[in-house]
Coordinates of C-alpha atoms in Angstrom, one line a residue:
M1 CA 27.6 -6.4 -0.5
K2 CA 24.7 -5.5 -2.8
K3 CA 22.6 -8.3 -1.3
L4 CA 23.2 -6.8 2.2
A5 CA 22.3 -3.4 1.0
W6 CA 19.1 -4.6 -0.5
I7 CA 18.2 -6.3 2.8
A8 CA 18.9 -3.0 4.6
I9 CA 16.7 -1.1 2.2
T10 CA 13.8 -3.6 2.6
A11 CA 14.2 -3.1 6.4
I12 CA 14.0 0.6 6.0
M13 CA 10.9 0.5 3.9
L14 CA 9.3 -1.8 6.5
L15 CA 10.2 0.6 9.3
I16 CA 8.5 3.4 7.5
I17 CA 5.3 1.4 6.7
S18 CA 5.0 -0.8 9.8
A19 CA 3.0 1.8 11.7
C20 CA 0.7 2.7 8.9
G21 CA -2.4 1.7 10.8
N22 CA -1.4 3.8 13.8
A23 CA -2.1 7.2 12.4
D24 CA -4.2 9.5 14.6
S25 CA -7.1 11.7 13.5
T26 CA -4.8 14.5 12.3
S27 CA -3.9 12.5 9.2
G28 CA -7.5 12.0 7.9
T29 CA -11.2 12.2 8.6
E30 CA -11.6 8.6 9.7
D31 CA -10.3 6.9 12.8
P32 CA -8.3 3.8 11.9
K33 CA -8.5 2.5 15.4
G34 CA -12.3 2.2 15.2
E35 CA -14.3 -0.7 13.7
A36 CA -13.7 -0.9 9.9
A37 CA -16.7 0.0 7.6
A38 CA -17.6 -2.1 4.6
S39 CA -16.2 -0.9 1.3
D40 CA -18.3 -0.1 -1.7
Q41 CA -16.9 -3.1 -3.8
E42 CA -18.0 -5.0 -6.9
E43 CA -16.7 -7.8 -9.0
V44 CA -14.1 -6.9 -11.5
S45 CA -15.5 -6.0 -14.9
N46 CA -14.9 -3.6 -17.8
Q47 CA -17.4 -1.2 -16.4
D48 CA -16.3 2.0 -14.6
A49 CA -16.6 1.3 -10.9
A50 CA -15.9 4.9 -9.8
E51 CA -17.9 6.1 -6.8
D52 CA -17.9 9.7 -5.6
E53 CA -16.4 10.1 -2.1
D54 CA -15.4 13.0 0.0
A55 CA -11.7 13.7 -0.7
D56 CA -9.5 13.9 2.4
E57 CA -7.5 17.1 1.7
E58 CA -7.3 18.7 5.1
T59 CA -3.7 17.7 5.9
S60 CA -2.4 18.5 2.4
E61 CA -4.0 22.0 2.4
K62 CA -2.5 22.8 5.8
S63 CA 1.0 21.8 4.8
S64 CA 0.7 23.7 1.4
E65 CA -0.3 26.8 3.3
G66 CA 2.9 26.8 5.3
E67 CA 1.6 25.7 8.6
D68 CA 3.9 23.8 10.9
I69 CA 4.5 20.1 10.0
P70 CA 5.0 17.9 13.1
K71 CA 8.3 16.2 13.6
V72 CA 8.4 12.5 12.5
E73 CA 8.1 10.3 15.6
K74 CA 9.0 6.7 16.2
D75 CA 7.0 4.2 18.1
E76 CA 8.2 2.0 20.9
N77 CA 9.7 -0.4 18.4
G78 CA 11.7 2.3 16.6
N79 CA 9.4 2.4 13.6
Y80 CA 8.9 5.7 11.7
I81 CA 5.4 7.1 11.8
L82 CA 4.7 9.4 8.8
T83 CA 1.2 10.7 9.3
T84 CA 1.2 14.2 7.9
V85 CA 1.8 15.4 4.4
G86 CA 5.2 17.1 4.1
Q87 CA 6.9 15.0 6.7
T88 CA 10.3 13.7 5.6
I89 CA 13.0 11.3 6.7
D90 CA 16.6 10.9 5.4
E91 CA 18.0 7.4 4.9
P92 CA 21.7 6.9 3.8
D93 CA 20.9 3.9 1.5
T94 CA 17.7 5.3 0.1
G95 CA 17.4 9.1 0.0
T96 CA 15.0 11.7 1.3
I97 CA 11.5 10.2 1.7
E98 CA 8.6 12.6 1.8
L99 CA 4.9 11.8 2.5
M100 CA 3.0 13.5 -0.4
K101 CA -0.6 12.3 0.2
I102 CA -2.4 10.1 2.7
K103 CA -5.9 8.5 2.8
D104 CA -7.0 6.7 6.0
V105 CA -9.4 4.2 4.7
N106 CA -10.2 1.6 7.4
E107 CA -12.8 -0.3 5.3
T108 CA -13.3 -4.0 4.7
V109 CA -13.5 -5.9 1.4
D110 CA -15.3 -9.2 1.4
I111 CA -13.6 -11.9 -0.6
S112 CA -15.3 -14.6 1.3
P113 CA -14.0 -16.4 3.2
I114 CA -11.2 -13.9 3.1
K115 CA -11.9 -10.6 4.9
V116 CA -9.6 -7.7 4.0
T117 CA -9.3 -4.4 5.8
V118 CA -7.6 -1.7 3.8
K119 CA -5.9 0.4 6.4
D120 CA -4.5 3.4 4.5
I121 CA -3.1 4.6 1.2
K122 CA 0.0 6.8 1.1
L123 CA 1.9 8.4 -1.8
F124 CA 5.7 8.9 -1.2
Q125 CA 8.4 10.7 -3.1
I126 CA 12.1 9.9 -2.8
T127 CA 14.6 12.6 -3.8
D128 CA 18.4 12.5 -3.7
V129 CA 18.0 8.9 -4.7
Q130 CA 21.0 6.7 -3.7
E131 CA 22.6 4.3 -6.1
T132 CA 21.9 1.4 -3.7
M133 CA 18.2 2.2 -4.0
I134 CA 18.3 2.4 -7.7
D135 CA 19.9 -1.0 -7.9
Y136 CA 17.3 -2.5 -5.6
L137 CA 14.3 -1.0 -7.4
S138 CA 15.6 -2.1 -10.9
M139 CA 14.2 -5.5 -10.0
Y140 CA 10.8 -4.0 -9.6
G141 CA 10.1 -2.0 -12.8
L142 CA 12.5 1.0 -12.4
E143 CA 13.5 2.0 -16.0
N144 CA 15.4 5.2 -15.5
T145 CA 19.0 4.5 -14.4
A146 CA 19.6 7.9 -12.8
P147 CA 16.2 9.4 -11.6
E148 CA 16.2 12.7 -9.8
K149 CA 13.2 11.5 -7.9
L150 CA 11.0 8.4 -7.5
N151 CA 7.3 8.3 -6.7
Y152 CA 5.6 5.2 -5.2
I153 CA 2.3 4.3 -3.7
Q154 CA 2.0 2.2 -0.5
I155 CA -1.2 0.4 0.5
A156 CA -1.4 -1.2 3.9
Y157 CA -4.0 -3.9 4.7
K158 CA -4.7 -6.8 7.0
S159 CA -6.4 -10.0 5.9
E160 CA -8.1 -12.9 7.7
N161 CA -9.4 -16.3 6.7
T162 CA -12.8 -16.5 8.5
E163 CA -13.3 -20.2 8.0
D164 CA -11.5 -23.4 9.1
K165 CA -10.7 -24.6 5.6
D166 CA -7.4 -23.7 3.9
I167 CA -7.7 -20.8 1.3
D168 CA -5.3 -19.7 -1.4
W169 CA -5.4 -16.0 -2.0
Y170 CA -2.9 -13.8 -3.9
G171 CA -3.9 -10.5 -2.4
I172 CA -3.7 -7.3 -4.4
Q173 CA -3.1 -8.0 -8.1
N174 CA -3.4 -4.6 -9.7
V175 CA -3.6 -0.9 -8.7
V176 CA -5.0 1.6 -11.2
L177 CA -4.3 5.3 -10.7
S178 CA -6.6 8.2 -11.9
N179 CA -3.7 9.5 -14.1
G180 CA -4.2 6.4 -16.3
E181 CA -1.4 4.2 -14.9
Q182 CA -2.0 0.5 -14.2
L183 CA 0.4 -1.1 -11.8
D184 CA 1.2 -4.8 -11.5
A185 CA 1.2 -5.6 -7.8
M186 CA 2.0 -9.3 -8.5
M187 CA 5.3 -8.6 -10.2
N188 CA 6.5 -5.2 -9.0
D189 CA 5.6 -5.0 -5.3
F190 CA 9.0 -4.1 -3.7
I191 CA 8.0 -4.4 -0.1
S192 CA 8.2 -7.9 1.4
D193 CA 5.6 -8.9 4.1
D194 CA 3.9 -11.9 5.7
H195 CA 1.5 -12.4 2.7
D196 CA 4.4 -12.6 0.2
M197 CA 6.0 -15.4 2.1
D198 CA 3.0 -17.7 1.7
T199 CA -0.3 -17.2 -0.1
I200 CA -2.0 -20.1 1.7
Y201 CA -4.3 -19.0 4.6
Y202 CA -4.8 -21.9 6.9
G203 CA -7.9 -22.1 9.0
N204 CA -8.7 -18.8 10.8
V205 CA -5.4 -17.2 10.3
K206 CA -4.6 -13.5 10.0
K207 CA -1.9 -11.7 8.1
D208 CA -0.6 -8.1 7.6
G209 CA 0.2 -7.0 4.1
T210 CA 1.8 -3.9 2.4
V211 CA 2.1 -3.2 -1.3
G212 CA 4.7 -0.8 -2.6
L213 CA 4.6 0.2 -6.2
L214 CA 6.6 2.7 -8.3
Y215 CA 4.6 4.9 -10.7
K216 CA 5.7 7.5 -13.3
G217 CA 3.3 10.4 -12.8
N218 CA 3.3 13.2 -10.3
P219 CA 1.5 12.8 -6.9
E220 CA -0.6 15.8 -7.7
E221 CA -2.1 14.0 -10.7
V222 CA -3.3 11.0 -8.6
E223 CA -6.7 11.9 -7.3
S224 CA -8.1 8.4 -6.9
V225 CA -6.8 4.8 -6.6
K226 CA -8.6 1.6 -7.7
I227 CA -7.5 -1.6 -6.1
I228 CA -8.0 -5.0 -7.7
F229 CA -8.0 -8.0 -5.3
G230 CA -7.5 -11.5 -6.6
E231 CA -10.1 -14.2 -6.2
S232 CA -10.2 -16.6 -3.2
M233 CA -9.7 -20.3 -3.9
D234 CA -10.0 -23.6 -2.1
A235 CA -6.4 -24.5 -1.4
E236 CA -7.0 -28.2 -2.2
S237 CA -9.4 -28.1 -5.2
Y238 CA -8.4 -24.7 -6.5
E239 CA -12.1 -24.0 -7.0
T240 CA -12.8 -20.3 -7.1
L241 CA -14.9 -19.2 -4.1
T242 CA -15.2 -15.5 -4.6
E243 CA -14.3 -13.7 -7.9
K244 CA -11.9 -10.8 -8.2
Q245 CA -13.1 -7.7 -6.4
Q246 CA -12.4 -4.0 -6.9
V247 CA -12.7 -0.9 -4.8
E248 CA -11.9 2.7 -5.5
Y249 CA -10.9 5.5 -3.1
E250 CA -10.5 9.2 -3.5
L251 CA -7.3 10.8 -2.2

């Protein structure tokens, strides 16, 4: 029974996140349907890679001022579309899920020959956490056995092998929050997707990916997010083609 419940929870999380790239302009200052811009990226090092950007606070300010929050809609496939801070959904095996922050990114990261487009970053909070959800997340770094609420970050992206040769790429390896938390995306990502099934990118293939990671702090404390992408490697020789890359976004 627990196994079936865990499958149901994973399906719920995928329903919530599957429409991440379909948010309209009311959820941010950038249009995710337009052509993606290049990210300000650099190879991973011990130096601070922070870059000042304009924070996207419009939706958060509106909801905090008591303005109407639009009803959560579903797309033609029955997927939830949470696009505005303050929107909530209730799930019997999970709890009440609320969108706390959102950043529409729509920027590309070059990990040649892998091209990654970061769609958006969302911070969620789960209250009235159900026991089934606690059991499921205990496999992904949850330490508190009876939490009143859970916070997690969700990063949606799409990736493409732009060459004919086979490439091995492990996706997002770490996420660093401005509150000082470093999250292990290799071990604690609780959302399964196409990328998790197979890290090999055969010639000219595309995949959608979503990372979901629990964190301990409050959403208000997270003002920026640094994403560490793994290196791309030749799938046959395991030669490194492009080193690890990092980008940082203000929320």
